[in-house]
Amino acid sequence: MAAPSTPDLMSTIVSLAKRRGFIFQSSEIYGGLNSCWDYGPLGVELKRNVKEAWWRAMVHSRRDIVGLDASILMHPDVWKASGHLSGFTDPLVDCKNCKERFRADHLSDLKTCPKCGGELTAVRRFNLMFKTFMGPLEDDSATVYMRPETAQGIFVNFLNVQQSARLKPPFGIAQIGKSFRNEITPGNFTYRTREFEQMEMEFFVPVAEDEQWYDYWKHARREWYMSLGIKPEKLRMREHAKEELAHYAKACCDVEYEFPFGWSELEGIANRTDFDLKQHSEHSGKSLAYFDEETKQHYFPYVIEPAAGADRATLAFLVDSYAVEGEGKEARTVLRLHPSLAPIKVAVLPLVKRDGMPEAAEKIYADLLKNSVRSFYDHASSIGRRYARQDEAGTPYCVTVDSQTLTDETVTIRERDSRVQYRVPAATVATTIAAKLKEASA
Ligand code: ATP
């Protein structure tokens, strides 16, 4: 059995995601809400694991980065200072004939509809920020915005964090949280949505060190995806041309992944210079300059920002791990997810539902749960079908209790990728699996 061809691969992934409880359409029973998605029991674990892997790499394993969890709603002046109120716009055109809407910067011909050949409207600029009102009055003075990026919460807290945690550049502040953009052309499943989660880190550096840290983070972020199993040939780094750079950026490079719909941005690494700290100092009237105790001088550090999307990364891990292997009866669909990302780490399977096997399996299951290993117990249908279900969910290990277990208290461990099976004492399953998981994430 061959893997589906490229155009079909996305629809195969979307239907697997729904069938197995990774991702559902939001408000499906009401016909769905365009570009909004809900993560089901397996999806929520996968996405949490992605975020935890990011937090481990960016915060817990480092001495120079701390975390922050800022509010989604911020003072409206934040968005004036950051440039989002005036500049966070996309150019859009509509087809007068089929009514389809396009981003003008995605079209080569601004006159003719690429879908039906109809005439296009003139280009209009459209602000991507969602607006709402704070308090009971729905007037201009009560307008607030749903943040379109998490970064600004970090910039306005720069001195709070630096002083309370007593940090000295180079140091970073990391944040994971929801952002909202009223995208003109959402699509490609969870790739471009209007509500999404970002994983952003602002790394504040002495001005003279900006280029060195920019190179460092470009390298580190590419490595991160590969360390979690993304195939290197599916990743590339795309340095932005000067004309493409945002107004605040001195340089920017995207980590791109080859999705079934083509090479697309997973993450952007930007040199944001001192733009944001200076803008907020000016607009708030409170200087966010850092005081260097050694030189006794104030200065605005430069900022290197690796900005990733939790949903895009989750989608890339899902797509990249998907494989169809073997022929005929041997054929299987498998998600070769890295063990630290897999939603379920181990499935416990009694071979049959009698002869004391469920009891022995239940004991192992309880032991795994006690050791906080995310596990699943399944006694329904043939053992082959149960293995197949776990392969498709990306579960790296299955533990099978069979008749031999009842005589010598050993069980079989089956590994997802190699399908190798070996016996271990039932009492050591939890420690064996925990050691394997630790080894895989080392
Ligand atoms: P794009 O060019 O795809 O619109 P961007 O360059 O505007 O993305 P950034 O502002 O750099 O994106 O945001 C950082 C990251 O946040 C992106 O690399 C992506 O992973 C994620 N992200 C941004 N917009 C969306 C969206 N609409 N849906 C899902 N993730 C998003």
Coordinates of C-alpha atoms and ligand atoms in Angstrom, one line a residue:
M1 CA 0.0 0.0 0.0
A2 CA 1.5 3.3 -1.0
A3 CA 1.2 6.6 0.9
P4 CA -1.4 9.0 -0.7
S5 CA -0.1 11.3 -3.4
T6 CA 0.8 14.9 -2.3
P7 CA -2.5 16.6 -3.0
D8 CA -4.5 13.9 -1.2
L9 CA -2.1 13.7 1.7
M10 CA -3.6 16.8 3.4
S11 CA -7.1 15.5 3.2
T12 CA -5.9 12.1 4.5
I13 CA -4.3 13.8 7.5
V14 CA -7.4 15.9 8.1
S15 CA -9.7 12.8 8.2
L16 CA -7.2 10.9 10.3
A17 CA -7.1 13.8 12.7
K18 CA -10.8 13.8 13.0
R19 CA -11.3 10.0 13.2
R20 CA -8.6 9.5 15.9
G21 CA -9.5 12.6 17.9
F22 CA -6.6 14.9 17.1
I23 CA -8.4 17.9 15.6
F24 CA -12.1 18.6 15.1
Q25 CA -13.8 21.5 13.3
S26 CA -14.9 24.2 15.8
S27 CA -18.7 24.2 16.4
E28 CA -19.1 21.4 13.9
I29 CA -22.7 20.7 14.7
Y30 CA -23.6 24.2 13.7
G31 CA -21.8 23.9 10.4
G32 CA -18.4 24.9 11.7
L33 CA -16.7 28.2 12.1
N34 CA -14.3 29.0 9.4
S35 CA -10.7 28.6 10.3
C36 CA -11.3 27.6 14.0
W37 CA -10.3 24.2 15.2
D38 CA -10.6 22.2 18.4
Y39 CA -8.0 19.8 19.6
G40 CA -9.4 16.4 20.8
P41 CA -8.1 13.9 23.3
L42 CA -5.0 13.0 21.2
G43 CA -4.5 16.4 19.7
V44 CA -4.5 18.3 23.0
E45 CA -1.7 15.9 24.3
L46 CA 0.3 16.3 21.1
K47 CA 0.1 20.1 21.2
R48 CA 0.8 20.3 24.9
N49 CA 3.9 18.1 24.3
V50 CA 5.0 20.4 21.5
K51 CA 4.7 23.4 23.8
E52 CA 6.4 21.6 26.7
A53 CA 9.3 20.6 24.4
W54 CA 9.6 24.3 23.3
W55 CA 9.5 25.5 27.0
R56 CA 12.1 22.9 28.0
A57 CA 14.4 23.9 25.2
M58 CA 13.9 27.7 25.6
V59 CA 13.5 28.1 29.4
H60 CA 14.0 25.1 31.6
S61 CA 17.3 23.9 30.1
R62 CA 18.8 27.4 30.0
R63 CA 20.3 29.8 32.5
D64 CA 19.6 32.9 30.5
I65 CA 15.9 32.8 29.7
V66 CA 12.9 33.2 31.9
G67 CA 9.1 32.9 31.2
L68 CA 6.2 35.3 31.2
D69 CA 2.4 34.9 30.9
A70 CA 1.0 38.3 29.9
S71 CA -2.7 39.1 29.4
I72 CA -4.3 38.9 25.9
L73 CA -6.0 42.3 26.2
M74 CA -3.6 45.2 26.6
H75 CA -3.8 49.0 26.8
P76 CA -4.8 50.2 23.3
D77 CA -1.7 52.5 23.2
V78 CA 0.5 49.4 23.0
W79 CA -0.7 48.8 19.5
K80 CA -0.2 52.4 18.5
A81 CA 3.4 52.3 19.7
S82 CA 4.1 48.9 18.1
G83 CA 2.8 50.1 14.8
H84 CA 0.0 47.5 14.6
L85 CA -2.8 50.1 14.6
S86 CA -1.5 51.8 11.5
G87 CA 0.7 49.2 9.9
F88 CA -0.7 45.7 10.6
T89 CA -2.6 45.5 7.4
D90 CA -2.8 43.1 4.5
P91 CA -3.7 44.3 1.0
L92 CA -6.9 42.5 -0.2
V93 CA -8.8 42.2 -3.5
D94 CA -12.2 40.7 -4.3
C95 CA -13.3 39.1 -7.5
K96 CA -16.4 41.0 -8.8
N97 CA -17.6 37.8 -10.4
C98 CA -17.1 34.8 -8.1
K99 CA -16.7 36.9 -4.9
E100 CA -13.5 35.0 -3.9
R101 CA -11.2 37.1 -1.7
F102 CA -7.4 37.2 -2.2
R103 CA -4.4 38.7 -0.6
A104 CA -3.0 41.0 -3.2
D105 CA 0.6 40.2 -2.2
H106 CA -0.1 36.6 -3.1
L107 CA -1.1 37.4 -6.7
S108 CA 1.1 38.1 -9.7
D109 CA -1.8 39.7 -11.8
L110 CA -3.8 42.2 -9.8
K111 CA -6.5 42.5 -12.5
T112 CA -7.7 39.0 -13.2
C113 CA -9.2 36.5 -10.7
P114 CA -6.9 33.4 -10.6
K115 CA -10.0 31.2 -10.0
C116 CA -12.6 32.3 -12.6
G117 CA -10.8 34.9 -14.7
G118 CA -13.2 37.6 -13.5
E119 CA -12.3 41.2 -12.8
L120 CA -10.7 42.1 -9.5
T121 CA -11.5 45.1 -7.3
A122 CA -8.9 47.7 -6.5
V123 CA -6.5 46.9 -3.7
R124 CA -7.8 47.8 -0.2
R125 CA -5.9 47.7 3.0
F126 CA -7.4 45.7 5.9
N127 CA -6.3 45.8 9.5
L128 CA -5.8 42.3 10.9
M129 CA -6.5 43.1 14.5
F130 CA -9.8 41.9 16.2
K131 CA -11.5 44.6 18.1
T132 CA -13.8 44.4 21.1
F133 CA -15.0 46.6 23.9
M134 CA -14.0 46.7 27.5
G135 CA -16.8 47.4 30.0
P136 CA -20.5 48.2 29.3
L137 CA -20.1 51.0 26.7
E138 CA -19.5 50.1 23.1
D139 CA -17.8 53.3 22.0
D140 CA -14.4 54.2 20.7
S141 CA -13.0 55.0 24.2
A142 CA -13.8 51.4 25.2
T143 CA -12.1 49.8 22.2
V144 CA -9.5 47.1 23.0
Y145 CA -7.8 44.7 20.7
M146 CA -7.1 40.9 20.9
R147 CA -3.4 40.7 20.7
P148 CA -2.1 39.8 17.3
E149 CA 1.3 38.6 18.7
T150 CA 2.5 37.7 22.2
A151 CA 5.7 39.7 21.8
Q152 CA 4.4 43.1 22.9
G153 CA 3.5 41.7 26.3
I154 CA 7.2 40.9 26.7
F155 CA 8.4 44.3 25.6
V156 CA 6.2 46.3 27.9
N157 CA 7.3 44.1 30.8
F158 CA 11.0 44.3 29.9
L159 CA 12.1 46.2 32.9
N160 CA 9.7 44.4 35.3
V161 CA 11.2 41.1 34.4
Q162 CA 14.8 42.3 34.1
Q163 CA 14.7 44.0 37.5
S164 CA 12.7 41.4 39.4
A165 CA 14.8 38.5 38.0
R166 CA 18.0 40.6 38.2
L167 CA 19.0 39.8 34.6
K168 CA 21.8 41.3 32.5
P169 CA 21.8 41.2 28.6
P170 CA 22.2 38.8 26.9
F171 CA 19.0 37.3 28.3
G172 CA 15.6 36.2 27.0
I173 CA 11.9 36.3 28.0
A174 CA 9.7 33.5 26.6
Q175 CA 6.0 33.3 26.3
I176 CA 3.4 30.9 25.0
G177 CA -0.1 32.1 24.4
K178 CA -3.0 32.7 22.1
S179 CA -2.9 35.4 19.4
F180 CA -5.6 36.5 17.0
R181 CA -5.5 37.8 13.5
N182 CA -8.4 38.4 11.2
E183 CA -6.6 36.7 8.4
I184 CA -8.0 37.4 4.9
T185 CA -7.2 34.0 3.5
P186 CA -7.2 31.4 6.4
G187 CA -6.8 27.8 5.3
N188 CA -4.7 24.7 4.9
F189 CA -6.3 23.2 8.0
T190 CA -4.6 24.6 11.1
Y191 CA -1.8 26.2 9.2
R192 CA -3.4 29.7 8.9
T193 CA -6.2 30.3 11.4
R194 CA -7.7 33.4 13.0
E195 CA -7.1 32.2 16.6
F196 CA -3.8 30.5 17.1
E197 CA -1.1 29.9 19.7
Q198 CA 2.4 31.4 19.5
M199 CA 5.6 30.4 21.2
E200 CA 7.8 33.5 21.2
M201 CA 11.0 34.5 22.8
E202 CA 12.6 37.9 22.9
F203 CA 16.3 37.7 23.4
F204 CA 17.8 41.1 24.6
V205 CA 21.4 41.6 23.6
P206 CA 24.1 44.2 23.8
V207 CA 23.9 46.2 20.5
A208 CA 27.3 45.0 19.2
E209 CA 26.3 41.3 19.7
D210 CA 23.1 41.3 17.6
E211 CA 24.5 39.6 14.5
Q212 CA 26.2 36.8 16.4
W213 CA 23.0 36.1 18.4
Y214 CA 20.9 36.2 15.2
D215 CA 23.1 33.5 13.7
Y216 CA 23.0 31.5 17.0
W217 CA 19.1 31.4 17.1
K218 CA 18.7 30.6 13.4
H219 CA 20.9 27.5 14.0
A220 CA 19.3 26.6 17.3
R221 CA 15.7 26.8 16.1
R222 CA 16.4 24.6 13.0
E223 CA 18.1 22.1 15.3
W224 CA 15.1 22.0 17.6
Y225 CA 12.7 20.8 14.9
M226 CA 15.2 18.1 13.9
S227 CA 15.8 17.0 17.4
L228 CA 12.1 16.2 17.6
G229 CA 12.2 14.1 14.4
I230 CA 11.4 16.5 11.5
K231 CA 13.2 15.2 8.4
P232 CA 16.1 17.6 7.6
E233 CA 15.3 17.5 3.9
K234 CA 11.8 18.9 4.7
L235 CA 13.3 22.0 6.4
R236 CA 14.9 25.0 4.9
M237 CA 16.0 28.4 6.0
R238 CA 14.8 31.4 4.0
E239 CA 16.5 34.7 4.6
H240 CA 14.2 37.7 3.8
A241 CA 15.3 40.1 1.1
K242 CA 15.6 43.8 2.2
E243 CA 12.3 44.8 0.5
E244 CA 10.5 42.0 2.4
L245 CA 11.6 43.1 5.9
A246 CA 9.0 44.4 8.4
H247 CA 9.5 48.1 9.3
Y248 CA 11.2 47.2 12.6
A249 CA 13.5 44.4 11.4
K250 CA 17.1 44.6 10.4
A251 CA 17.1 40.9 9.3
C252 CA 14.7 38.1 9.3
C253 CA 14.9 34.4 8.4
D254 CA 12.0 31.9 8.2
V255 CA 12.3 28.3 9.1
E256 CA 10.2 26.7 6.4
Y257 CA 8.7 23.2 6.2
E258 CA 7.6 21.4 3.0
F259 CA 4.0 20.8 3.8
P260 CA 1.9 18.9 1.2
F261 CA 0.7 22.3 0.0
G262 CA 4.3 23.6 -0.5
W263 CA 7.1 25.2 1.4
S264 CA 5.6 27.4 4.1
E265 CA 6.8 29.3 7.2
L266 CA 6.9 27.5 10.5
E267 CA 8.8 30.1 12.4
G268 CA 10.4 33.5 11.9
I269 CA 13.7 34.6 13.5
A270 CA 14.0 38.3 13.4
N271 CA 16.5 41.0 14.4
R272 CA 13.9 43.5 15.8
T273 CA 16.7 45.9 16.8
D274 CA 15.8 48.3 19.6
F275 CA 12.6 49.4 17.8
D276 CA 10.0 48.1 20.3
L277 CA 11.7 49.2 23.5
K278 CA 12.3 52.7 22.1
Q279 CA 8.7 53.0 20.7
H280 CA 7.2 52.0 24.1
S281 CA 9.5 54.3 25.9
E282 CA 8.4 57.2 23.7
H283 CA 4.7 56.4 23.8
S284 CA 4.4 55.6 27.5
G285 CA 6.8 58.3 28.6
K286 CA 8.6 55.7 30.8
S287 CA 12.0 54.8 29.6
L288 CA 12.6 51.1 29.1
A289 CA 16.4 51.6 28.7
Y290 CA 18.6 49.1 30.6
F291 CA 21.1 50.5 33.1
D292 CA 24.4 48.8 32.7
E293 CA 26.1 48.7 36.2
E294 CA 29.5 48.3 34.7
T295 CA 29.6 51.2 32.3
K296 CA 27.1 53.2 34.4
Q297 CA 25.2 53.9 31.1
H298 CA 21.6 53.4 30.0
Y299 CA 21.1 51.7 26.6
F300 CA 18.4 50.0 24.6
P301 CA 19.4 46.4 24.0
Y302 CA 18.8 44.9 20.5
V303 CA 16.3 42.0 20.3
I304 CA 16.5 38.7 18.5
E305 CA 13.1 37.1 18.3
P306 CA 12.5 33.4 17.4
A307 CA 8.7 33.4 16.9
A308 CA 7.0 30.1 16.3
G309 CA 3.5 28.8 16.1
A310 CA 2.3 26.0 18.3
D311 CA -0.4 25.0 15.8
R312 CA 1.9 25.1 12.8
A313 CA 4.5 23.1 14.6
T314 CA 2.0 20.5 15.7
L315 CA 0.7 20.2 12.1
A316 CA 4.3 19.8 10.8
F317 CA 5.0 17.0 13.4
L318 CA 1.7 15.3 12.4
V319 CA 2.4 15.5 8.6
D320 CA 6.1 14.6 9.0
S321 CA 5.4 11.6 11.1
Y322 CA 2.7 10.1 8.9
A323 CA 3.7 7.0 7.0
V324 CA 2.0 4.1 5.2
E325 CA 4.1 1.0 5.2
G326 CA 4.0 -2.5 3.9
E327 CA 1.8 -4.4 1.5
G328 CA -1.4 -6.3 1.7
K329 CA -2.2 -7.8 5.1
E330 CA 1.1 -6.3 6.5
A331 CA 0.1 -2.8 5.5
R332 CA -0.2 -0.2 8.2
T333 CA -0.6 3.5 8.8
V334 CA 1.8 4.8 11.4
L335 CA 2.6 8.1 13.0
R336 CA 6.3 8.0 13.7
L337 CA 6.0 10.7 16.3
H338 CA 9.0 11.4 18.5
P339 CA 8.3 9.6 21.9
S340 CA 8.4 12.9 23.8
L341 CA 5.6 14.2 21.5
A342 CA 3.5 11.1 21.3
P343 CA 0.1 11.7 22.9
I344 CA 0.1 8.2 24.5
K345 CA 3.4 6.7 25.5
V346 CA 2.3 3.1 26.1
A347 CA -0.7 1.0 25.5
V348 CA -1.4 -2.0 27.8
L349 CA -3.1 -4.9 26.0
P350 CA -4.2 -8.2 27.5
L351 CA -4.1 -10.7 24.7
V352 CA -7.6 -12.1 25.7
K353 CA -10.3 -10.9 28.1
R354 CA -10.0 -14.0 30.4
D355 CA -7.6 -16.3 32.3
G356 CA -6.5 -13.5 34.6
M357 CA -4.9 -11.5 31.8
P358 CA -7.1 -8.4 32.3
E359 CA -6.2 -8.4 36.0
A360 CA -2.4 -8.7 35.3
A361 CA -2.7 -5.9 32.6
E362 CA -4.7 -3.7 34.9
K363 CA -1.9 -3.9 37.5
I364 CA 0.7 -2.8 35.0
Y365 CA -1.6 0.0 33.8
A366 CA -2.1 1.3 37.3
D367 CA 1.7 1.2 37.9
L368 CA 2.3 3.2 34.7
L369 CA -0.3 5.8 35.7
K370 CA 1.3 6.0 39.2
N371 CA 4.6 6.8 37.5
S372 CA 2.8 9.6 35.4
V373 CA 3.4 7.8 32.1
R374 CA 0.6 8.7 29.8
S375 CA -0.9 5.2 29.1
F376 CA -3.9 3.6 27.6
Y377 CA -5.7 0.3 28.3
D378 CA -7.4 -1.5 25.5
H379 CA -8.9 -5.0 25.5
A380 CA -11.3 -4.7 22.5
S381 CA -10.8 -6.6 19.3
S382 CA -7.8 -8.7 18.0
I383 CA -4.3 -7.9 19.1
G384 CA -3.4 -7.0 15.5
R385 CA -6.1 -4.4 15.3
R386 CA -5.2 -3.0 18.6
Y387 CA -1.5 -2.6 17.5
A388 CA -2.8 -1.0 14.3
R389 CA -4.9 1.5 16.3
Q390 CA -1.9 2.4 18.5
D391 CA 0.4 2.8 15.4
E392 CA -2.0 5.2 13.9
A393 CA -2.2 7.2 17.2
G394 CA 1.7 7.4 17.3
T395 CA 2.0 5.3 20.5
P396 CA 5.7 4.3 20.7
Y397 CA 5.3 1.2 22.9
C398 CA 2.7 -1.5 23.5
V399 CA 2.8 -3.9 26.4
T400 CA 1.1 -7.2 25.9
V401 CA 0.0 -9.6 28.6
D402 CA -0.3 -13.2 27.4
S403 CA -0.5 -16.7 28.8
Q404 CA 3.2 -16.8 29.5
T405 CA 2.7 -13.8 31.8
L406 CA 0.6 -15.9 34.1
T407 CA 3.4 -18.5 34.5
D408 CA 6.6 -16.4 34.5
E409 CA 5.4 -12.8 35.2
T410 CA 7.0 -11.4 32.0
V411 CA 5.2 -9.4 29.3
T412 CA 6.0 -8.4 25.7
I413 CA 7.1 -4.9 24.8
R414 CA 6.5 -4.1 21.1
E415 CA 8.2 -1.1 19.6
R416 CA 6.1 1.0 17.1
D417 CA 8.8 1.8 14.5
S418 CA 10.8 -1.4 14.3
R419 CA 7.9 -3.7 15.4
V420 CA 10.5 -5.6 17.4
Q421 CA 9.1 -7.5 20.4
Y422 CA 10.9 -8.6 23.5
R423 CA 10.0 -9.8 27.0
V424 CA 10.6 -8.0 30.3
P425 CA 9.5 -8.7 33.8
A426 CA 6.0 -7.2 34.4
A427 CA 7.2 -5.5 37.5
T428 CA 9.8 -3.5 35.5
V429 CA 7.5 -2.2 32.7
A430 CA 7.0 1.3 34.2
T431 CA 10.8 1.8 34.9
T432 CA 11.7 0.3 31.5
I433 CA 9.3 2.6 29.6
A434 CA 10.3 5.6 31.7
A435 CA 14.0 4.9 30.9
K436 CA 13.3 4.6 27.2
L437 CA 11.3 7.8 27.1
K438 CA 14.1 9.6 28.9
E439 CA 16.7 8.2 26.5
A440 CA 14.6 9.3 23.5
S441 CA 14.4 12.9 24.7
A442 CA 18.1 13.1 25.8
Ligands
ATP1 P1 2.6 34.5 7.7 O1 3.6 35.1 6.8 O2 2.4 33.0 7.4 O3 1.3 35.2 7.8 P2 3.9 35.9 9.8 O4 5.3 36.1 9.2 O5 2.9 37.0 9.7 O6 3.2 34.6 9.1 P3 4.8 36.1 12.4 O7 4.1 37.4 12.7 O8 6.2 36.0 12.2 O9 4.0 35.3 11.2 O10 4.3 35.1 13.6 C1 5.2 34.1 14.1 C2 4.6 32.7 14.0 O11 3.3 32.6 14.4 C3 4.5 32.2 12.5 O12 5.8 31.7 12.1 C4 3.5 31.1 12.7 O13 4.1 29.9 13.1 C5 2.6 31.7 13.7 N1 1.4 32.3 13.0 C6 1.3 33.5 12.6 N2 0.1 33.7 12.0 C7 -0.6 32.6 12.1 C8 -1.9 32.1 11.8 N3 -2.8 33.0 11.2 N4 -2.3 30.9 12.1 C9 -1.4 30.0 12.7 N5 -0.2 30.4 13.1 C10 0.2 31.6 12.8

